[in-house]
Amino acid sequence: MTTQETTTFTKANTSISVAHGDGIGPEIMQATLSILKAAGAPLEFEEVKLGLKVYEQGNSSGIDTTAWDSIRKTGILLKAPITTPQGGGVKSLNVTLRKTLGLFANVRPTQSFAPYVPTNFPKINLVIVRENEEDTYAGIEHQQTDEVTQCLKLITRPGCEKLIRYAFEFTKSQGRKKLTCMSKDNIMKLTDGLFHKVFDEIAADYPDLTTEHMIIDIGAARLAANPEQFDVIVAPNLYGDILSDIAAEVAGSVGLAGSANFGQTASLFEAIHGSAPDIAGKDIANPSALIRAANMMLVHLGYNDIAETIENALLKTIEVGIHTADIYSDKSTKKVGTQEFAKAVIERLGQLPEQLPVQKFTASAKIPQISKKAFDPANRKTKQLLGVDIFLHWYDHLRDPNILGPALEKAAIKPFSLKMITNRGVKVYPEGLKETFCTDHWRCRFLANPEGSSQPKDVINLQHALSEQGFDVIKTENLYSFDGKRAYSLGQGE
Ligand code: NAD
C-alpha cells in the first residue's frame, strides 16, 4: 500500500485528506467514514499516514512529505487522534500541524445531552474559541542553569487580532449573544494584557454583542460550577486547552466533543480527546466526537444539510438510549460497540430527535485576513533602549545577593549602572528580604544613565565586560520603551 490511497465513495467533487490515527483512531474513523458515505457526502478521501508509525520510522515530526502534499492540495484534514511518543526527541504532531498550517483558531463546541448522558448541567451550550499557535505552545523552552528551566510565552498583536476578530465574527454569525474573554492580565500585564486590550479594541466594532472579561482562575471555576452561564469564550492557547476539557467533561464525556481548527488556507477537524490506548482495538470507543468534527467540516464546506442529517441522526441515536460504554447509564437501552453505534446512526439518517433540540447549522464564520495595519511601517512605534536585563548562572554556595550586587556594581561600565537583582522575579538586591529563597539564576537589571543614552553596542560591551570578570552570562533581554511607554515588567518589590 502506498502512503496515499484514494477511495471514492460518491460523486467526487471535494477532496479531503484523511488520517486514521493511532489507538482508537482507526476504529472511530472507520465509523465516521461509514456514516459520511451512507449520508451521501460528496467527498473524495485521500488517506494520509501520520503519527506513531511515521515516528517509528525515525521521522521525528511524525508526518512525511506525501502527507504535507496532500493536505496542501486539499486544504482540509479530517484527523483521528494520534499517540505522541513519550520522552524527548520528538515534536508533538498536533502542535506541528496547527503551527505549520497556520491554524490559528481552534473552535470547540460543547453541549449537554441530558438526560440521556448524565451531567449536572442539562443546558450547556457553549463554544470555546482557543488561540492555537502562540502562548507557551510555541514550544520555546530552555534549561538555563542547573536548577532553572524556562518556557517562553509569546503573545503577538497580529495573532490576537485575527483570533479575537474571528471569535467575534463566529459569535455574530452563529446568532450567539455573549463573548467572554479569559486571561490572567492582572499578573501577566504585557502578554495577557495585550490579549485583553485587543479584545476590548475589537469589541467596539460589535456593539450588539455582550462582552465580558474574566480572570482565568475564577473563569475556569465558574465554568466548572455553572457552565450554563457561558455562550462563547475566547482565550489564549493554554487556558483554552484546559477550559475546553473542563467544559467537555462537565457536559458528560470527552468522547462527545469535536473541534475545528481554522487557518487562512487550511482547516483541520478532529475529536478533542486523544488516542485512548487503554481501550484501543476493543471496538468500544465512542465515535461521536469525530463524527461531530466531521459535521463541522461539512458545514465549513457548505454541506450544511448533510451535516444536519448526520447530527440529528446522532442525537436521535443517543436519545433512544443506544450508547457506547463511556456514556452507558440507567437511561440507556442498549450498550453497543463503535461500529454498531455507527450502524445505529446510519439507520436513523433522516430522523429527528424528539426530546433533544433539533440541530440546525448556520454557515461558518468568515476567516479574517490579517490587518494590513500590522505591516504598515508608518504604524511602527518609536523604540528607545533604556537598559538591559542580564541573566547570570551564579552558584556561590552562600547564594547571598549582597555578595553578587556590589561585585556587579563594580563591574558595570558606562552608560549602565546596576538597578536591581531579582531571583525568580523577586527583588533580592538592593534591600532584599533574607527570607527569599534564591536559586542559581539571577536577573540583573542595568539601566542607562542618562535615560535613553545607550546603544545596542553598549549592551554587548557590558556583556563582554561581565564575562571578562568571570560572570556566567546565560541570556540578555533588552529593556525598551515604545512611544515613551515602559515596555517591560518591574521586578516584584522594585
Ligand atoms: P485520551 O483522551 O486518549 O484518554 C483519556 C480517557 O478518556 C481514557 O480513559 C480514554 O479511554 C477515554 N476516552 C478518550 N476518548 C474516548 C472515546 N472516544 N470513547 C470512550 N472513551 C474515551 O487522553 P490521554 O490518555 O491523556 O492520551 C492518550 C494519547 O493521546 C497520548 O499519546 C496523547 O498525546 C494523545 N492525544 C492526542 C490528541 C490528538 O491527536 N488530537 C489529543 C489529546 C491526546
Coordinates of C-alpha atoms and ligand atoms in Angstrom, one line a residue:
M1 CA 0.0 0.0 0.0
T2 CA 1.3 3.5 -0.8
T3 CA 1.3 6.2 1.8
Q4 CA -1.5 7.8 -0.1
E5 CA -4.5 5.9 -1.2
T6 CA -7.7 7.2 -2.8
T7 CA -11.1 5.8 -2.1
T8 CA -14.0 7.4 -4.0
F9 CA -17.4 7.0 -2.3
T10 CA -19.8 9.1 -4.2
K11 CA -19.9 12.0 -6.7
A12 CA -16.3 13.1 -6.1
N13 CA -16.2 16.8 -6.0
T14 CA -14.5 17.8 -2.8
S15 CA -11.2 16.1 -1.9
I16 CA -10.2 15.9 1.7
S17 CA -7.2 14.4 3.4
V18 CA -8.0 11.7 6.0
A19 CA -5.7 10.5 8.7
H20 CA -6.8 7.3 10.5
G21 CA -4.5 8.0 13.6
D22 CA -3.4 5.7 16.4
G23 CA -5.0 3.8 19.3
I24 CA -8.8 4.1 18.9
G25 CA -8.2 6.3 15.8
P26 CA -8.7 3.8 13.0
E27 CA -11.9 2.4 14.7
I28 CA -13.6 5.8 15.2
M29 CA -12.5 6.9 11.7
Q30 CA -14.0 3.8 10.1
A31 CA -17.3 4.5 11.9
T32 CA -17.2 8.2 10.8
L33 CA -16.4 7.5 7.2
S34 CA -19.2 4.8 7.0
I35 CA -21.7 7.5 8.2
L36 CA -20.4 10.1 5.7
K37 CA -20.6 7.5 2.9
A38 CA -24.2 6.5 3.9
A39 CA -25.3 10.2 4.1
G40 CA -24.1 10.7 0.6
A41 CA -21.4 13.4 1.4
P42 CA -19.9 14.3 -1.9
L43 CA -16.3 13.8 -0.8
E44 CA -13.2 12.1 -2.2
F45 CA -10.9 10.8 0.6
E46 CA -7.1 10.9 0.3
E47 CA -5.7 8.7 3.0
V48 CA -2.5 10.2 4.6
K49 CA -0.2 8.5 7.0
L50 CA 0.9 10.3 10.1
G51 CA 1.5 9.6 13.8
L52 CA 3.1 6.7 15.6
K53 CA 4.1 4.6 12.5
V54 CA 5.8 7.6 11.0
Y55 CA 7.6 8.4 14.2
E56 CA 8.7 4.8 14.5
Q57 CA 10.2 5.0 11.0
G58 CA 12.6 7.6 12.5
N59 CA 10.8 10.7 11.3
S60 CA 10.8 12.9 14.5
S61 CA 8.0 15.2 13.2
G62 CA 5.5 12.3 12.8
I63 CA 4.5 13.4 9.3
D64 CA 6.1 12.9 5.9
T65 CA 6.2 15.0 2.7
T66 CA 3.5 12.9 1.0
A67 CA 1.0 13.8 3.8
W68 CA 2.0 17.5 3.6
D69 CA 1.5 17.5 -0.2
S70 CA -2.0 16.0 0.2
I71 CA -3.0 18.5 2.9
R72 CA -1.6 21.4 0.9
K73 CA -3.6 20.3 -2.1
T74 CA -7.0 19.6 -0.4
G75 CA -6.7 22.3 2.3
I76 CA -8.8 20.0 4.6
L77 CA -7.7 17.3 7.0
L78 CA -10.1 15.1 8.9
K79 CA -7.9 13.5 11.5
A80 CA -8.3 10.8 14.1
P81 CA -6.3 11.2 17.3
I82 CA -2.6 10.2 17.3
T83 CA -0.3 9.0 20.0
T84 CA 2.6 11.2 20.9
P85 CA 5.6 9.0 21.9
Q86 CA 6.8 9.8 25.4
G87 CA 10.3 11.1 26.0
G88 CA 12.5 13.6 24.3
G89 CA 13.5 13.9 20.7
V90 CA 10.0 14.1 19.0
K91 CA 7.8 17.1 18.5
S92 CA 4.0 16.9 19.1
L93 CA 2.5 16.3 15.6
N94 CA -0.7 18.2 16.7
V95 CA 1.3 21.3 17.5
T96 CA 3.3 21.0 14.3
L97 CA 0.2 20.7 12.2
R98 CA -1.5 23.7 13.8
K99 CA 1.5 25.9 13.5
T100 CA 2.8 24.9 10.1
L101 CA -0.6 25.2 8.5
G102 CA -1.3 28.5 10.4
L103 CA -4.5 27.0 12.1
F104 CA -4.9 30.0 14.4
A105 CA -8.4 29.4 15.7
N106 CA -9.5 26.2 17.5
V107 CA -13.3 26.1 17.8
R108 CA -14.6 23.7 20.4
P109 CA -18.4 23.5 20.9
T110 CA -19.8 21.7 23.9
Q111 CA -23.4 20.9 24.7
S112 CA -25.1 18.6 27.1
F113 CA -27.3 15.7 26.0
A114 CA -29.3 15.4 29.3
P115 CA -31.0 13.3 30.5
Y116 CA -29.5 10.7 28.1
V117 CA -25.9 11.5 29.0
P118 CA -25.6 12.1 32.8
T119 CA -24.5 15.6 33.7
N120 CA -25.3 18.1 36.5
F121 CA -25.8 20.7 33.8
P122 CA -28.5 19.9 31.3
K123 CA -28.4 23.2 29.5
I124 CA -24.8 23.6 28.5
N125 CA -24.5 25.0 25.0
L126 CA -21.2 26.9 24.7
V127 CA -18.3 27.2 22.3
I128 CA -14.6 27.8 23.2
V129 CA -12.5 29.6 20.7
R130 CA -9.0 28.9 21.6
E131 CA -5.9 30.6 20.2
N132 CA -3.9 27.8 18.6
E133 CA -0.4 28.9 17.5
E134 CA 1.1 31.1 20.3
D135 CA 1.5 31.3 24.0
T136 CA 3.6 28.7 25.8
Y137 CA 2.7 26.3 23.0
A138 CA 5.3 28.0 20.8
G139 CA 7.5 25.3 22.4
I140 CA 10.5 27.6 23.0
E141 CA 12.0 26.0 26.2
H142 CA 15.5 26.1 27.6
Q143 CA 17.3 24.8 30.6
Q144 CA 19.4 27.8 31.6
T145 CA 21.2 26.7 34.8
D146 CA 21.4 23.5 36.9
E147 CA 18.2 24.5 38.6
V148 CA 16.2 26.6 36.3
T149 CA 14.2 25.9 33.1
Q150 CA 12.1 28.3 31.2
C151 CA 9.3 28.4 28.6
L152 CA 8.8 31.5 26.5
K153 CA 5.2 32.7 26.4
L154 CA 4.7 34.6 23.1
I155 CA 1.6 36.6 22.5
T156 CA 1.6 38.8 19.4
R157 CA -0.7 41.6 18.2
P158 CA -1.4 40.1 14.8
G159 CA -2.1 36.7 16.5
C160 CA -4.6 38.3 18.9
E161 CA -6.2 40.4 16.3
K162 CA -7.1 37.6 13.9
L163 CA -8.1 35.2 16.6
I164 CA -10.3 37.6 18.5
R165 CA -11.9 39.1 15.4
Y166 CA -12.7 35.5 14.3
A167 CA -14.3 34.9 17.8
F168 CA -16.5 38.0 17.4
E169 CA -17.4 37.0 13.8
F170 CA -18.2 33.5 14.9
T171 CA -20.4 34.7 17.8
K172 CA -22.3 37.0 15.5
S173 CA -22.6 34.5 12.6
Q174 CA -24.0 31.8 14.8
G175 CA -26.6 34.1 16.3
R176 CA -25.0 33.9 19.7
K177 CA -25.1 36.8 22.1
K178 CA -22.2 36.9 24.5
L179 CA -18.4 36.6 24.2
T180 CA -16.3 36.1 27.3
C181 CA -12.6 36.8 27.2
M182 CA -10.5 34.9 29.8
S183 CA -6.9 35.9 30.6
K184 CA -4.5 36.4 33.5
D185 CA -3.7 40.0 32.8
N186 CA -3.6 41.0 36.5
I187 CA -0.3 39.1 36.6
M188 CA 1.0 38.9 33.0
K189 CA 0.3 42.5 32.2
L190 CA 2.2 42.6 28.9
T191 CA 1.3 39.3 27.3
D192 CA -2.2 38.5 28.6
G193 CA -2.6 42.3 28.9
L194 CA -2.2 42.5 25.1
F195 CA -4.8 39.8 24.6
H196 CA -7.3 41.6 26.8
K197 CA -6.5 45.0 25.2
V198 CA -7.1 43.7 21.7
F199 CA -10.4 42.1 22.9
D200 CA -11.6 45.5 24.2
E201 CA -10.5 47.2 20.9
I202 CA -12.3 44.8 18.7
A203 CA -15.4 44.7 20.9
A204 CA -16.0 48.3 19.9
D205 CA -16.9 47.0 16.4
Y206 CA -19.6 44.7 17.7
P207 CA -21.9 46.8 19.9
D208 CA -24.7 44.4 19.6
L209 CA -22.8 41.6 21.4
T210 CA -22.5 41.4 25.2
T211 CA -18.8 41.2 26.2
E212 CA -17.1 40.5 29.4
H213 CA -13.6 39.7 30.7
M214 CA -12.8 37.2 33.5
I215 CA -9.5 36.4 35.1
I216 CA -8.8 32.8 34.1
D217 CA -8.8 31.3 37.6
I218 CA -12.3 32.5 38.5
G219 CA -13.5 32.0 34.9
A220 CA -12.4 28.3 35.0
A221 CA -14.0 27.9 38.4
R222 CA -17.3 29.3 37.1
L223 CA -17.1 27.1 34.0
A224 CA -16.8 24.0 36.3
A225 CA -19.5 25.2 38.7
N226 CA -22.0 27.0 36.4
P227 CA -21.2 26.2 32.7
E228 CA -24.7 27.2 31.6
Q229 CA -23.9 30.9 32.0
F230 CA -21.5 30.9 29.1
D231 CA -22.1 31.4 25.4
V232 CA -18.8 31.8 23.6
I233 CA -15.4 32.0 25.4
V234 CA -12.2 33.2 23.7
A235 CA -8.9 32.5 25.4
P236 CA -5.1 32.2 24.8
N237 CA -3.8 28.7 23.9
L238 CA -3.0 27.1 27.2
Y239 CA -6.1 28.4 29.1
G240 CA -8.3 27.5 26.1
D241 CA -7.0 23.9 26.1
I242 CA -7.8 23.4 29.8
L243 CA -11.2 25.2 29.6
S244 CA -12.4 23.0 26.7
D245 CA -11.6 19.8 28.6
I246 CA -13.4 21.1 31.7
A247 CA -16.4 22.0 29.5
A248 CA -16.5 18.7 27.7
E249 CA -16.1 16.7 31.0
V250 CA -18.9 18.6 32.9
A251 CA -21.2 18.1 29.9
G252 CA -20.8 14.3 30.2
S253 CA -17.8 12.9 28.2
V254 CA -14.7 14.0 26.3
G255 CA -15.9 11.3 23.8
L256 CA -18.7 13.7 22.6
A257 CA -16.8 16.8 21.7
G258 CA -15.4 17.6 18.2
S259 CA -13.3 20.5 17.2
A260 CA -12.3 22.5 14.1
N261 CA -9.0 24.3 13.5
F262 CA -9.2 27.1 11.0
G263 CA -6.4 29.0 9.1
Q264 CA -6.2 31.2 6.1
T265 CA -5.5 28.3 3.7
A266 CA -6.2 25.1 5.5
S267 CA -8.5 23.6 8.1
L268 CA -8.3 20.5 10.4
F269 CA -11.2 18.7 12.0
E270 CA -10.7 16.3 14.9
A271 CA -12.1 15.0 18.2
I272 CA -10.8 16.8 21.3
H273 CA -9.9 13.5 23.0
G274 CA -6.7 11.5 22.4
S275 CA -6.0 8.1 21.1
A276 CA -7.2 6.3 24.3
P277 CA -4.6 3.4 24.2
D278 CA -6.3 1.8 27.2
I279 CA -9.4 0.9 25.1
A280 CA -7.8 0.6 21.6
G281 CA -8.7 -2.4 19.4
K282 CA -11.7 -3.3 21.6
D283 CA -14.4 -1.7 19.4
I284 CA -15.8 0.1 22.5
A285 CA -14.7 3.7 21.8
N286 CA -17.4 6.4 21.3
P287 CA -17.0 7.7 17.8
S288 CA -19.4 10.7 18.4
A289 CA -16.6 13.3 18.8
L290 CA -15.1 12.5 15.5
I291 CA -18.5 12.3 13.8
R292 CA -19.3 15.8 15.2
A293 CA -15.9 17.1 14.0
A294 CA -16.8 15.7 10.5
N295 CA -20.1 17.6 10.7
M296 CA -18.2 20.8 11.4
M297 CA -16.1 20.0 8.3
L298 CA -19.3 19.5 6.2
V299 CA -20.6 22.9 7.4
H300 CA -17.2 24.5 6.5
L301 CA -17.5 23.0 3.0
G302 CA -21.1 24.3 2.7
Y303 CA -22.8 20.9 3.1
N304 CA -25.0 22.1 6.0
D305 CA -27.9 19.9 5.0
I306 CA -25.8 16.7 5.2
A307 CA -24.2 17.8 8.5
E308 CA -27.7 18.4 9.9
T309 CA -28.9 15.0 8.7
I310 CA -26.0 13.3 10.4
E311 CA -26.1 15.3 13.6
N312 CA -29.8 14.8 14.1
A313 CA -29.4 11.0 13.5
L314 CA -26.7 11.0 16.1
L315 CA -28.9 12.9 18.6
K316 CA -31.7 10.5 17.9
T317 CA -29.5 7.5 18.5
I318 CA -28.4 9.0 21.8
E319 CA -32.0 9.8 22.7
V320 CA -33.2 6.2 22.1
G321 CA -30.6 5.1 24.5
I322 CA -28.2 3.3 22.2
H323 CA -24.9 4.1 23.9
T324 CA -21.2 3.2 23.9
A325 CA -19.7 2.1 27.2
D326 CA -18.4 5.6 28.2
I327 CA -21.9 7.1 28.4
Y328 CA -23.8 3.9 29.3
S329 CA -26.1 4.5 32.3
D330 CA -29.6 3.6 33.7
K331 CA -31.0 5.9 30.9
S332 CA -29.5 3.6 28.2
T333 CA -31.4 0.9 26.4
K334 CA -28.6 -0.8 24.7
K335 CA -24.8 -1.0 25.1
V336 CA -23.1 -1.0 21.7
G337 CA -19.6 -1.0 20.3
T338 CA -18.1 1.6 18.0
Q339 CA -19.2 0.1 14.6
E340 CA -22.6 -0.9 15.9
F341 CA -23.1 2.7 17.1
A342 CA -22.3 4.0 13.6
K343 CA -24.8 1.5 12.1
A344 CA -27.5 2.8 14.5
V345 CA -26.7 6.3 13.4
I346 CA -26.9 5.3 9.7
E347 CA -30.3 3.6 10.4
R348 CA -31.6 6.9 11.7
L349 CA -30.4 9.2 8.9
G350 CA -33.4 11.3 8.0
Q351 CA -34.9 11.1 11.5
L352 CA -35.1 14.0 14.0
P353 CA -34.6 13.9 17.8
E354 CA -37.8 14.3 19.7
Q355 CA -36.5 15.5 23.1
L356 CA -33.1 16.9 22.4
P357 CA -33.1 20.1 20.3
V358 CA -33.1 19.5 16.5
Q359 CA -29.7 20.7 15.2
K360 CA -29.7 23.5 12.6
F361 CA -26.3 24.7 11.4
T362 CA -25.6 28.2 10.1
A363 CA -22.7 28.9 7.8
S364 CA -19.2 29.1 9.2
A365 CA -17.8 32.5 10.2
K366 CA -15.5 34.0 7.7
I367 CA -11.8 33.8 8.4
P368 CA -10.5 37.3 8.9
Q369 CA -7.5 38.5 7.0
I370 CA -4.5 39.8 9.0
S371 CA -5.0 43.6 9.3
K372 CA -2.8 45.4 6.8
K373 CA -2.2 48.0 9.6
A374 CA 0.1 45.4 11.2
F375 CA 2.5 45.5 8.3
D376 CA 2.5 49.3 7.6
P377 CA 5.8 50.8 8.6
A378 CA 4.0 54.1 9.3
N379 CA 2.5 52.4 12.4
R380 CA 5.8 51.4 13.9
K381 CA 6.3 52.9 17.3
T382 CA 9.4 54.9 18.4
K383 CA 11.6 52.4 20.3
Q384 CA 14.1 53.5 22.8
L385 CA 16.7 51.3 24.5
L386 CA 16.6 52.0 28.3
G387 CA 18.7 49.2 29.6
V388 CA 19.2 45.5 29.8
D389 CA 18.4 42.5 32.0
I390 CA 21.4 40.3 32.1
F391 CA 20.7 36.8 33.4
L392 CA 23.6 35.1 35.3
H393 CA 24.2 31.5 36.3
W394 CA 25.8 32.1 39.7
Y395 CA 26.1 29.4 42.2
D396 CA 28.1 30.8 45.1
H397 CA 27.4 28.4 48.0
L398 CA 26.0 31.2 50.2
R399 CA 23.7 32.5 47.4
D400 CA 23.9 35.9 49.0
P401 CA 22.8 38.7 46.7
N402 CA 24.7 41.1 48.9
I403 CA 27.9 39.5 47.6
L404 CA 26.7 39.5 43.9
G405 CA 25.3 43.0 44.0
P406 CA 28.4 45.0 44.9
A407 CA 30.5 42.9 42.5
L408 CA 28.2 43.7 39.6
E409 CA 28.1 47.4 40.6
K410 CA 31.9 47.4 40.4
A411 CA 32.0 45.5 37.1
A412 CA 29.3 47.7 35.3
I413 CA 30.5 50.0 32.6
K414 CA 29.1 53.3 31.2
P415 CA 26.4 54.2 30.4
F416 CA 24.9 51.4 32.6
S417 CA 24.6 51.0 36.3
L418 CA 23.0 48.2 38.3
K419 CA 19.4 49.0 39.2
M420 CA 18.5 45.7 40.9
I421 CA 18.8 41.9 41.0
T422 CA 15.8 39.6 41.2
N423 CA 15.6 35.9 41.7
R424 CA 12.6 34.2 40.2
G425 CA 11.2 37.7 39.7
V426 CA 11.5 38.9 43.3
K427 CA 13.9 41.7 44.1
V428 CA 16.7 40.5 46.3
Y429 CA 19.2 43.4 45.8
P430 CA 19.4 46.1 47.0
E431 CA 17.4 45.7 50.2
G432 CA 16.0 42.3 49.6
L433 CA 14.5 40.2 52.3
K434 CA 16.6 37.5 53.8
E435 CA 13.6 35.1 53.8
T436 CA 13.5 35.0 49.9
F437 CA 14.8 31.6 48.6
C438 CA 17.3 32.1 45.9
T439 CA 18.1 29.7 43.0
D440 CA 21.3 29.7 40.9
H441 CA 19.5 32.0 38.3
W442 CA 19.9 35.8 38.7
R443 CA 18.2 38.5 36.7
C444 CA 20.4 41.6 36.9
R445 CA 18.9 44.9 35.7
F446 CA 21.1 47.6 34.3
L447 CA 19.7 50.9 33.3
A448 CA 21.4 53.6 31.2
N449 CA 22.1 56.9 32.7
P450 CA 21.0 59.5 31.5
E451 CA 17.9 57.7 30.3
G452 CA 17.9 56.6 26.7
S453 CA 21.7 57.3 26.2
S454 CA 22.5 53.6 25.5
Q455 CA 23.1 51.9 22.1
P456 CA 22.8 48.2 21.2
K457 CA 26.7 48.0 21.2
D458 CA 26.8 49.2 24.8
V459 CA 24.8 46.1 25.8
I460 CA 27.3 43.9 24.0
N461 CA 30.2 45.8 25.7
L462 CA 28.6 45.3 29.1
Q463 CA 28.1 41.6 28.5
H464 CA 31.7 41.3 27.4
A465 CA 32.9 43.2 30.5
L466 CA 30.9 40.9 32.8
S467 CA 32.2 37.8 31.0
E468 CA 35.8 39.1 31.4
Q469 CA 35.2 39.5 35.1
G470 CA 34.2 35.8 35.3
F471 CA 30.4 36.1 35.3
D472 CA 28.5 33.4 33.5
V473 CA 26.1 35.3 31.3
I474 CA 23.3 33.0 30.0
K475 CA 20.9 35.4 28.4
T476 CA 20.0 39.0 27.9
E477 CA 16.7 40.9 27.4
N478 CA 16.9 44.5 26.2
L479 CA 14.7 46.9 28.0
Y480 CA 12.8 49.3 25.7
S481 CA 10.1 51.9 25.8
F482 CA 7.7 52.2 22.8
D483 CA 6.4 55.7 22.2
G484 CA 7.7 56.7 25.5
K485 CA 5.9 54.0 27.5
R486 CA 7.9 51.5 29.5
A487 CA 7.6 48.1 27.8
Y488 CA 8.9 45.6 30.4
S489 CA 7.7 44.5 33.8
L490 CA 9.1 45.7 37.0
G491 CA 10.6 43.2 39.5
Q492 CA 8.3 42.3 42.4
G493 CA 9.3 44.8 45.1
E494 CA 11.2 47.1 42.6
Ligands
NAD1 P1 -7.3 10.4 26.0 O1 -8.3 11.4 25.6 O2 -6.8 9.5 24.9 O3 -8.0 9.4 27.1 C1 -8.4 9.9 28.3 C2 -9.5 9.0 28.9 O4 -10.7 9.1 28.1 C3 -9.2 7.5 28.7 O5 -9.7 6.8 29.8 C4 -9.9 7.0 27.5 O6 -10.2 5.6 27.5 C5 -11.1 7.9 27.5 N1 -11.6 8.2 26.1 C6 -11.0 9.1 25.3 N2 -11.7 9.1 24.1 C7 -12.7 8.2 24.3 C8 -13.7 7.8 23.4 N3 -13.8 8.3 22.1 N4 -14.6 6.9 23.8 C9 -14.5 6.4 25.1 N5 -13.5 6.8 26.0 C10 -12.6 7.7 25.5 O7 -6.1 11.1 26.7 P2 -4.7 10.5 27.2 O8 -4.8 9.1 27.7 O9 -4.1 11.6 28.1 O10 -3.8 10.5 25.9 C11 -3.5 9.3 25.1 C12 -2.7 9.7 23.9 O11 -3.4 10.6 23.0 C13 -1.4 10.4 24.2 O12 -0.4 9.9 23.4 C14 -1.7 11.8 23.8 O13 -0.5 12.5 23.5 C15 -2.6 11.7 22.7 N6 -3.5 12.8 22.4 C16 -3.8 13.1 21.1 C17 -4.6 14.1 20.8 C18 -4.9 14.4 19.3 O14 -4.4 13.6 18.5 N7 -5.6 15.5 19.0 C19 -5.3 14.8 21.8 C20 -5.0 14.5 23.1 C21 -4.1 13.5 23.4

